[in-house]
mmCIF file of C-alpha atoms in Angstrom:
data_model
loop_
_atom_site.group_PDB
_atom_site.id
_atom_site.type_symbol
_atom_site.label_atom_id
_atom_site.label_comp_id
_atom_site.label_asym_id
_atom_site.label_seq_id
_atom_site.Cartn_x
_atom_site.Cartn_y
_atom_site.Cartn_z
ATOM 1 C CA GLY A 897 23.279 127.174 4.772
ATOM 2 C CA GLU A 898 21.694 124.980 2.134
ATOM 3 C CA SER A 899 21.402 121.300 2.766
ATOM 4 C CA VAL A 900 21.750 119.050 -0.232
ATOM 5 C CA GLY A 901 20.226 115.646 0.136
ATOM 6 C CA LEU A 902 18.198 114.390 3.027
ATOM 7 C CA HIS A 903 17.555 117.102 5.600
ATOM 8 C CA LEU A 904 15.738 120.383 5.427
ATOM 9 C CA PRO A 905 17.632 123.643 5.914
ATOM 10 C CA THR A 906 16.644 125.780 8.885
ATOM 11 C CA LEU A 907 16.022 129.504 9.142
ATOM 12 C CA SER A 908 16.173 130.932 12.659
ATOM 13 C CA VAL A 909 14.651 134.356 13.322
ATOM 14 C CA GLN A 910 13.935 136.494 16.346
ATOM 15 C CA GLU A 911 10.295 136.959 17.304
ATOM 16 C CA GLY A 912 9.049 140.211 15.848
ATOM 17 C CA ASP A 913 11.550 140.285 13.001
ATOM 18 C CA ASN A 914 10.591 139.769 9.376
ATOM 19 C CA SER A 915 11.332 136.379 7.782
ATOM 20 C CA ILE A 916 12.238 135.714 4.185
ATOM 21 C CA ILE A 917 12.021 132.162 2.895
ATOM 22 C CA ASN A 918 13.389 131.479 -0.568
ATOM 23 C CA CYS A 919 12.645 128.838 -3.149
ATOM 24 C CA ALA A 920 14.197 128.098 -6.518
ATOM 25 C CA TYR A 921 12.065 126.257 -9.043
ATOM 26 C CA SER A 922 13.291 124.360 -12.051
ATOM 27 C CA ASN A 923 10.465 124.181 -14.567
ATOM 28 C CA SER A 924 10.337 127.277 -16.748
ATOM 29 C CA ALA A 925 6.868 126.187 -17.902
ATOM 30 C CA SER A 926 5.449 126.475 -14.371
ATOM 31 C CA ASP A 927 2.877 129.220 -14.174
ATOM 32 C CA TYR A 928 1.257 128.768 -10.787
ATOM 33 C CA PHE A 929 3.038 128.810 -7.442
ATOM 34 C CA ILE A 930 1.905 128.155 -3.901
ATOM 35 C CA TRP A 931 3.394 128.410 -0.431
ATOM 36 C CA TYR A 932 2.399 125.890 2.206
ATOM 37 C CA LYS A 933 3.028 125.669 5.943
ATOM 38 C CA GLN A 934 3.340 122.293 7.632
ATOM 39 C CA GLU A 935 3.247 121.767 11.358
ATOM 40 C CA SER A 936 4.601 118.591 12.895
ATOM 41 C CA GLY A 937 2.465 115.527 12.186
ATOM 42 C CA LYS A 938 -0.060 117.417 10.086
ATOM 43 C CA GLY A 939 -0.799 117.939 6.434
ATOM 44 C CA PRO A 940 0.424 121.121 4.701
ATOM 45 C CA GLN A 941 -1.810 124.172 4.871
ATOM 46 C CA PHE A 942 -2.206 126.753 2.125
ATOM 47 C CA ILE A 943 -0.679 130.163 2.853
ATOM 48 C CA ILE A 944 -0.692 132.146 -0.375
ATOM 49 C CA ASP A 945 -0.453 131.630 -4.113
ATOM 50 C CA ILE A 946 0.654 133.598 -7.149
ATOM 51 C CA ARG A 947 0.227 133.198 -10.885
ATOM 52 C CA SER A 948 2.959 133.850 -13.399
ATOM 53 C CA ASN A 949 1.330 137.033 -14.699
ATOM 54 C CA MET A 950 2.101 138.663 -11.358
ATOM 55 C CA ASP A 951 5.358 139.370 -9.545
ATOM 56 C CA LYS A 952 3.987 140.190 -6.112
ATOM 57 C CA ARG A 953 0.985 139.299 -4.039
ATOM 58 C CA GLN A 954 0.170 140.230 -0.475
ATOM 59 C CA GLY A 955 -1.892 138.526 2.171
ATOM 60 C CA GLN A 956 -2.270 139.034 5.856
ATOM 61 C CA ARG A 957 1.294 139.413 7.191
ATOM 62 C CA VAL A 958 2.648 137.483 4.189
ATOM 63 C CA THR A 959 3.935 138.545 0.796
ATOM 64 C CA VAL A 960 4.991 136.311 -2.073
ATOM 65 C CA LEU A 961 7.445 137.555 -4.700
ATOM 66 C CA LEU A 962 8.007 135.849 -8.027
ATOM 67 C CA ASN A 963 11.015 136.417 -10.256
ATOM 68 C CA LYS A 964 10.478 134.399 -13.414
ATOM 69 C CA THR A 965 13.751 135.517 -14.957
ATOM 70 C CA VAL A 966 15.791 133.631 -12.382
ATOM 71 C CA LYS A 967 13.048 131.169 -11.442
ATOM 72 C CA HIS A 968 12.912 132.290 -7.854
ATOM 73 C CA LEU A 969 10.059 132.532 -5.401
ATOM 74 C CA SER A 970 10.114 134.030 -1.922
ATOM 75 C CA LEU A 971 7.787 134.238 1.038
ATOM 76 C CA GLN A 972 8.054 137.175 3.380
ATOM 77 C CA ILE A 973 6.458 136.972 6.818
ATOM 78 C CA ALA A 974 6.117 140.230 8.688
ATOM 79 C CA ALA A 975 6.524 140.428 12.466
ATOM 80 C CA THR A 976 7.260 136.725 12.833
ATOM 81 C CA GLN A 977 5.486 135.032 15.724
ATOM 82 C CA PRO A 978 6.180 131.775 17.595
ATOM 83 C CA GLY A 979 3.157 130.258 15.861
ATOM 84 C CA ASP A 980 4.918 130.722 12.544
ATOM 85 C CA SER A 981 7.439 128.040 13.489
ATOM 86 C CA ALA A 982 6.902 125.236 10.991
ATOM 87 C CA VAL A 983 8.219 123.774 7.763
ATOM 88 C CA TYR A 984 7.476 125.858 4.686
ATOM 89 C CA PHE A 985 7.206 124.433 1.185
ATOM 90 C CA CYS A 986 6.871 126.079 -2.169
ATOM 91 C CA ALA A 987 5.004 124.235 -4.905
ATOM 92 C CA GLU A 988 4.770 124.786 -8.639
ATOM 93 C CA ALA A 989 2.374 123.688 -11.336
ATOM 94 C CA SER A 990 1.869 124.275 -15.020
ATOM 95 C CA THR A 991 -1.238 124.263 -17.163
ATOM 96 C CA GLY A 992 -1.753 121.687 -19.832
ATOM 97 C CA ALA A 993 -2.309 117.968 -19.970
ATOM 98 C CA ASN A 994 -1.179 115.964 -16.969
ATOM 99 C CA SER A 995 -0.361 119.060 -14.974
ATOM 100 C CA LYS A 996 0.939 118.101 -11.543
ATOM 101 C CA LEU A 997 1.794 119.904 -8.343
ATOM 102 C CA THR A 998 5.491 119.553 -7.510
ATOM 103 C CA PHE A 999 6.970 120.547 -4.169
ATOM 104 C CA GLY A 1000 10.307 122.038 -3.274
ATOM 105 C CA LYS A 1001 12.442 120.567 -0.524
ATOM 106 C CA GLY A 1002 11.117 122.771 2.253
ATOM 107 C CA ILE A 1003 12.670 124.997 4.898
ATOM 108 C CA THR A 1004 12.215 124.829 8.651
ATOM 109 C CA LEU A 1005 11.444 128.209 10.223
ATOM 110 C CA SER A 1006 12.384 128.444 13.884
ATOM 111 C CA VAL A 1007 11.267 131.523 15.819
ATOM 112 C CA ARG A 1008 13.357 132.508 18.845
ATOM 113 C CA PRO A 1009 11.426 134.133 21.713
ATOM 114 C CA ASP B 638 -18.422 120.275 6.009
ATOM 115 C CA GLY B 639 -16.217 119.809 2.976
ATOM 116 C CA GLY B 640 -12.743 118.421 3.114
ATOM 117 C CA ILE B 641 -10.323 115.657 2.359
ATOM 118 C CA THR B 642 -10.112 112.691 4.667
ATOM 119 C CA GLN B 643 -7.367 110.138 4.996
ATOM 120 C CA SER B 644 -7.653 106.920 6.940
ATOM 121 C CA PRO B 645 -6.326 105.356 8.973
ATOM 122 C CA LYS B 646 -4.155 107.879 10.792
ATOM 123 C CA TYR B 647 -1.690 105.171 11.797
ATOM 124 C CA LEU B 648 -1.090 101.913 9.971
ATOM 125 C CA PHE B 649 1.240 99.034 10.665
ATOM 126 C CA ARG B 650 2.338 96.609 7.998
ATOM 127 C CA LYS B 651 4.147 93.330 8.266
ATOM 128 C CA GLU B 652 6.878 92.688 5.797
ATOM 129 C CA GLY B 653 5.523 91.156 2.591
ATOM 130 C CA GLN B 654 2.007 92.506 3.068
ATOM 131 C CA ASN B 655 0.085 94.847 0.829
ATOM 132 C CA VAL B 656 -1.783 97.657 2.574
ATOM 133 C CA THR B 657 -4.233 100.212 1.231
ATOM 134 C CA LEU B 658 -4.477 103.806 2.389
ATOM 135 C CA SER B 659 -7.793 105.567 1.924
ATOM 136 C CA CYS B 660 -8.310 109.093 0.623
ATOM 137 C CA GLU B 661 -11.770 110.600 0.169
ATOM 138 C CA GLN B 662 -12.748 114.147 -0.747
ATOM 139 C CA ASN B 663 -16.142 115.842 -0.944
ATOM 140 C CA LEU B 664 -14.833 119.030 -2.512
ATOM 141 C CA ASN B 665 -15.826 117.975 -6.036
ATOM 142 C CA HIS B 666 -12.185 118.273 -7.076
ATOM 143 C CA ASP B 667 -11.062 116.723 -10.332
ATOM 144 C CA ALA B 668 -7.427 116.139 -9.418
ATOM 145 C CA MET B 669 -6.033 114.034 -6.594
ATOM 146 C CA TYR B 670 -2.460 113.353 -5.529
ATOM 147 C CA TRP B 671 -0.447 111.057 -3.281
ATOM 148 C CA TYR B 672 2.809 112.202 -1.713
ATOM 149 C CA ARG B 673 5.324 110.483 0.493
ATOM 150 C CA GLN B 674 7.189 112.355 3.200
ATOM 151 C CA ASP B 675 10.167 110.917 5.074
ATOM 152 C CA PRO B 676 11.353 112.446 8.379
ATOM 153 C CA GLY B 677 12.916 115.836 7.889
ATOM 154 C CA GLN B 678 12.367 115.743 4.155
ATOM 155 C CA GLY B 679 10.108 117.253 1.542
ATOM 156 C CA LEU B 680 7.125 115.808 -0.303
ATOM 157 C CA ARG B 681 7.713 113.405 -3.146
ATOM 158 C CA LEU B 682 4.961 112.677 -5.651
ATOM 159 C CA ILE B 683 3.908 109.031 -5.938
ATOM 160 C CA TYR B 684 0.868 109.116 -8.231
ATOM 161 C CA TYR B 685 -1.664 111.664 -9.388
ATOM 162 C CA SER B 686 -4.963 111.647 -11.191
ATOM 163 C CA GLN B 687 -6.524 114.479 -13.172
ATOM 164 C CA ILE B 688 -9.766 112.690 -13.958
ATOM 165 C CA VAL B 689 -11.738 109.570 -13.089
ATOM 166 C CA ASN B 690 -10.351 106.326 -14.511
ATOM 167 C CA ASP B 691 -7.029 107.922 -15.348
ATOM 168 C CA PHE B 692 -3.829 108.402 -13.369
ATOM 169 C CA GLN B 693 -0.127 109.032 -13.925
ATOM 170 C CA LYS B 694 3.048 107.981 -12.189
ATOM 171 C CA GLY B 695 4.867 110.560 -10.160
ATOM 172 C CA ASP B 696 8.533 110.585 -9.256
ATOM 173 C CA ILE B 697 8.543 107.524 -6.956
ATOM 174 C CA ALA B 698 5.749 105.236 -8.200
ATOM 175 C CA GLU B 699 7.647 101.942 -7.917
ATOM 176 C CA GLY B 700 6.108 99.645 -5.334
ATOM 177 C CA TYR B 701 2.806 101.558 -5.232
ATOM 178 C CA SER B 702 -0.481 101.287 -7.084
ATOM 179 C CA VAL B 703 -3.615 103.430 -7.235
ATOM 180 C CA SER B 704 -7.106 103.442 -8.692
ATOM 181 C CA ARG B 705 -9.546 106.225 -9.490
ATOM 182 C CA GLU B 706 -12.920 104.586 -9.997
ATOM 183 C CA LYS B 707 -14.814 107.448 -8.397
ATOM 184 C CA LYS B 708 -14.178 111.162 -8.380
ATOM 185 C CA GLU B 709 -14.273 111.264 -4.593
ATOM 186 C CA SER B 710 -11.824 108.452 -3.924
ATOM 187 C CA PHE B 711 -8.153 107.805 -4.705
ATOM 188 C CA PRO B 712 -6.865 104.841 -2.665
ATOM 189 C CA LEU B 713 -3.145 104.059 -2.553
ATOM 190 C CA THR B 714 -1.870 100.501 -2.186
ATOM 191 C CA VAL B 715 1.615 100.012 -0.824
ATOM 192 C CA THR B 716 2.718 96.673 -2.212
ATOM 193 C CA SER B 717 5.296 94.217 -0.962
ATOM 194 C CA ALA B 718 7.531 95.449 -3.783
ATOM 195 C CA GLN B 719 8.026 98.723 -1.900
ATOM 196 C CA LYS B 720 11.133 97.880 0.108
ATOM 197 C CA ASN B 721 11.124 100.857 2.425
ATOM 198 C CA PRO B 722 7.493 101.832 2.986
ATOM 199 C CA THR B 723 7.795 103.415 6.435
ATOM 200 C CA ALA B 724 6.838 107.062 5.896
ATOM 201 C CA PHE B 725 4.138 109.701 6.268
ATOM 202 C CA TYR B 726 1.706 109.591 3.344
ATOM 203 C CA LEU B 727 -0.249 112.637 2.288
ATOM 204 C CA CYS B 728 -3.189 112.848 -0.069
ATOM 205 C CA ALA B 729 -4.243 116.101 -1.728
ATOM 206 C CA SER B 730 -6.863 117.327 -4.171
ATOM 207 C CA ASN B 731 -7.469 120.401 -6.252
ATOM 208 C CA HIS B 732 -9.687 121.718 -8.985
ATOM 209 C CA GLY B 733 -8.183 123.199 -12.087
ATOM 210 C CA TYR B 734 -5.843 126.037 -11.384
ATOM 211 C CA THR B 735 -6.183 126.305 -7.621
ATOM 212 C CA GLU B 736 -4.342 125.395 -4.469
ATOM 213 C CA ALA B 737 -4.364 121.791 -3.327
ATOM 214 C CA PHE B 738 -6.011 120.826 -0.070
ATOM 215 C CA PHE B 739 -4.331 118.158 2.009
ATOM 216 C CA GLY B 740 -5.568 115.442 4.287
ATOM 217 C CA GLN B 741 -4.051 114.977 7.716
ATOM 218 C CA GLY B 742 -1.858 112.100 6.583
ATOM 219 C CA THR B 743 -1.359 108.425 7.302
ATOM 220 C CA ARG B 744 1.741 107.299 9.140
ATOM 221 C CA LEU B 745 2.745 103.854 7.888
ATOM 222 C CA THR B 746 5.188 101.727 9.842
ATOM 223 C CA VAL B 747 6.627 98.352 8.921
ATOM 224 C CA VAL B 748 6.790 95.965 11.868
#
């Protein structure tokens, strides 16, 4: 379930299954979205991005879906592997002066062998 | 090779001291960011800079200061006014409308 406040929610999936990680964003002016993966003790790594003129983008084993109507972003990982275990963050940005990159709270993905 | 470098990796601060965390990038990126991450939590924006000699406060700027005298460098000072500075600090940079690249972080501990 969702954790409000300090700790990140966790998604547990079986190895080989598909994972879906969801993110709600708040700024309707945001027009660029990114998913990052963070392993313990390291900086976040870029996974995939999408601009607001698109609603779907695919990479290798990953797909990002954007629903601007409800301000929702999702990351789908196909055939989840143990190496996918990490914390996943969505980030949003908007064009214009003083544009900044703002991160969501993050979700921990745990892959069961 | 190009990248973004944070130093030191680990830093210890005595109470009442100011400490400065280094962030350097050779990616020719215009924008640079500082985030704070507490255990089991997300990234919170401290300060960001879109251009040399200009920067803006993020969501948790109190107790921190920055400078942007050179495009490549965006040091963060954690002042004695920051009452709970123990955290993992992440620096990032990007160029225009692209993904941000992150450094490997500095773990600051108050002793």
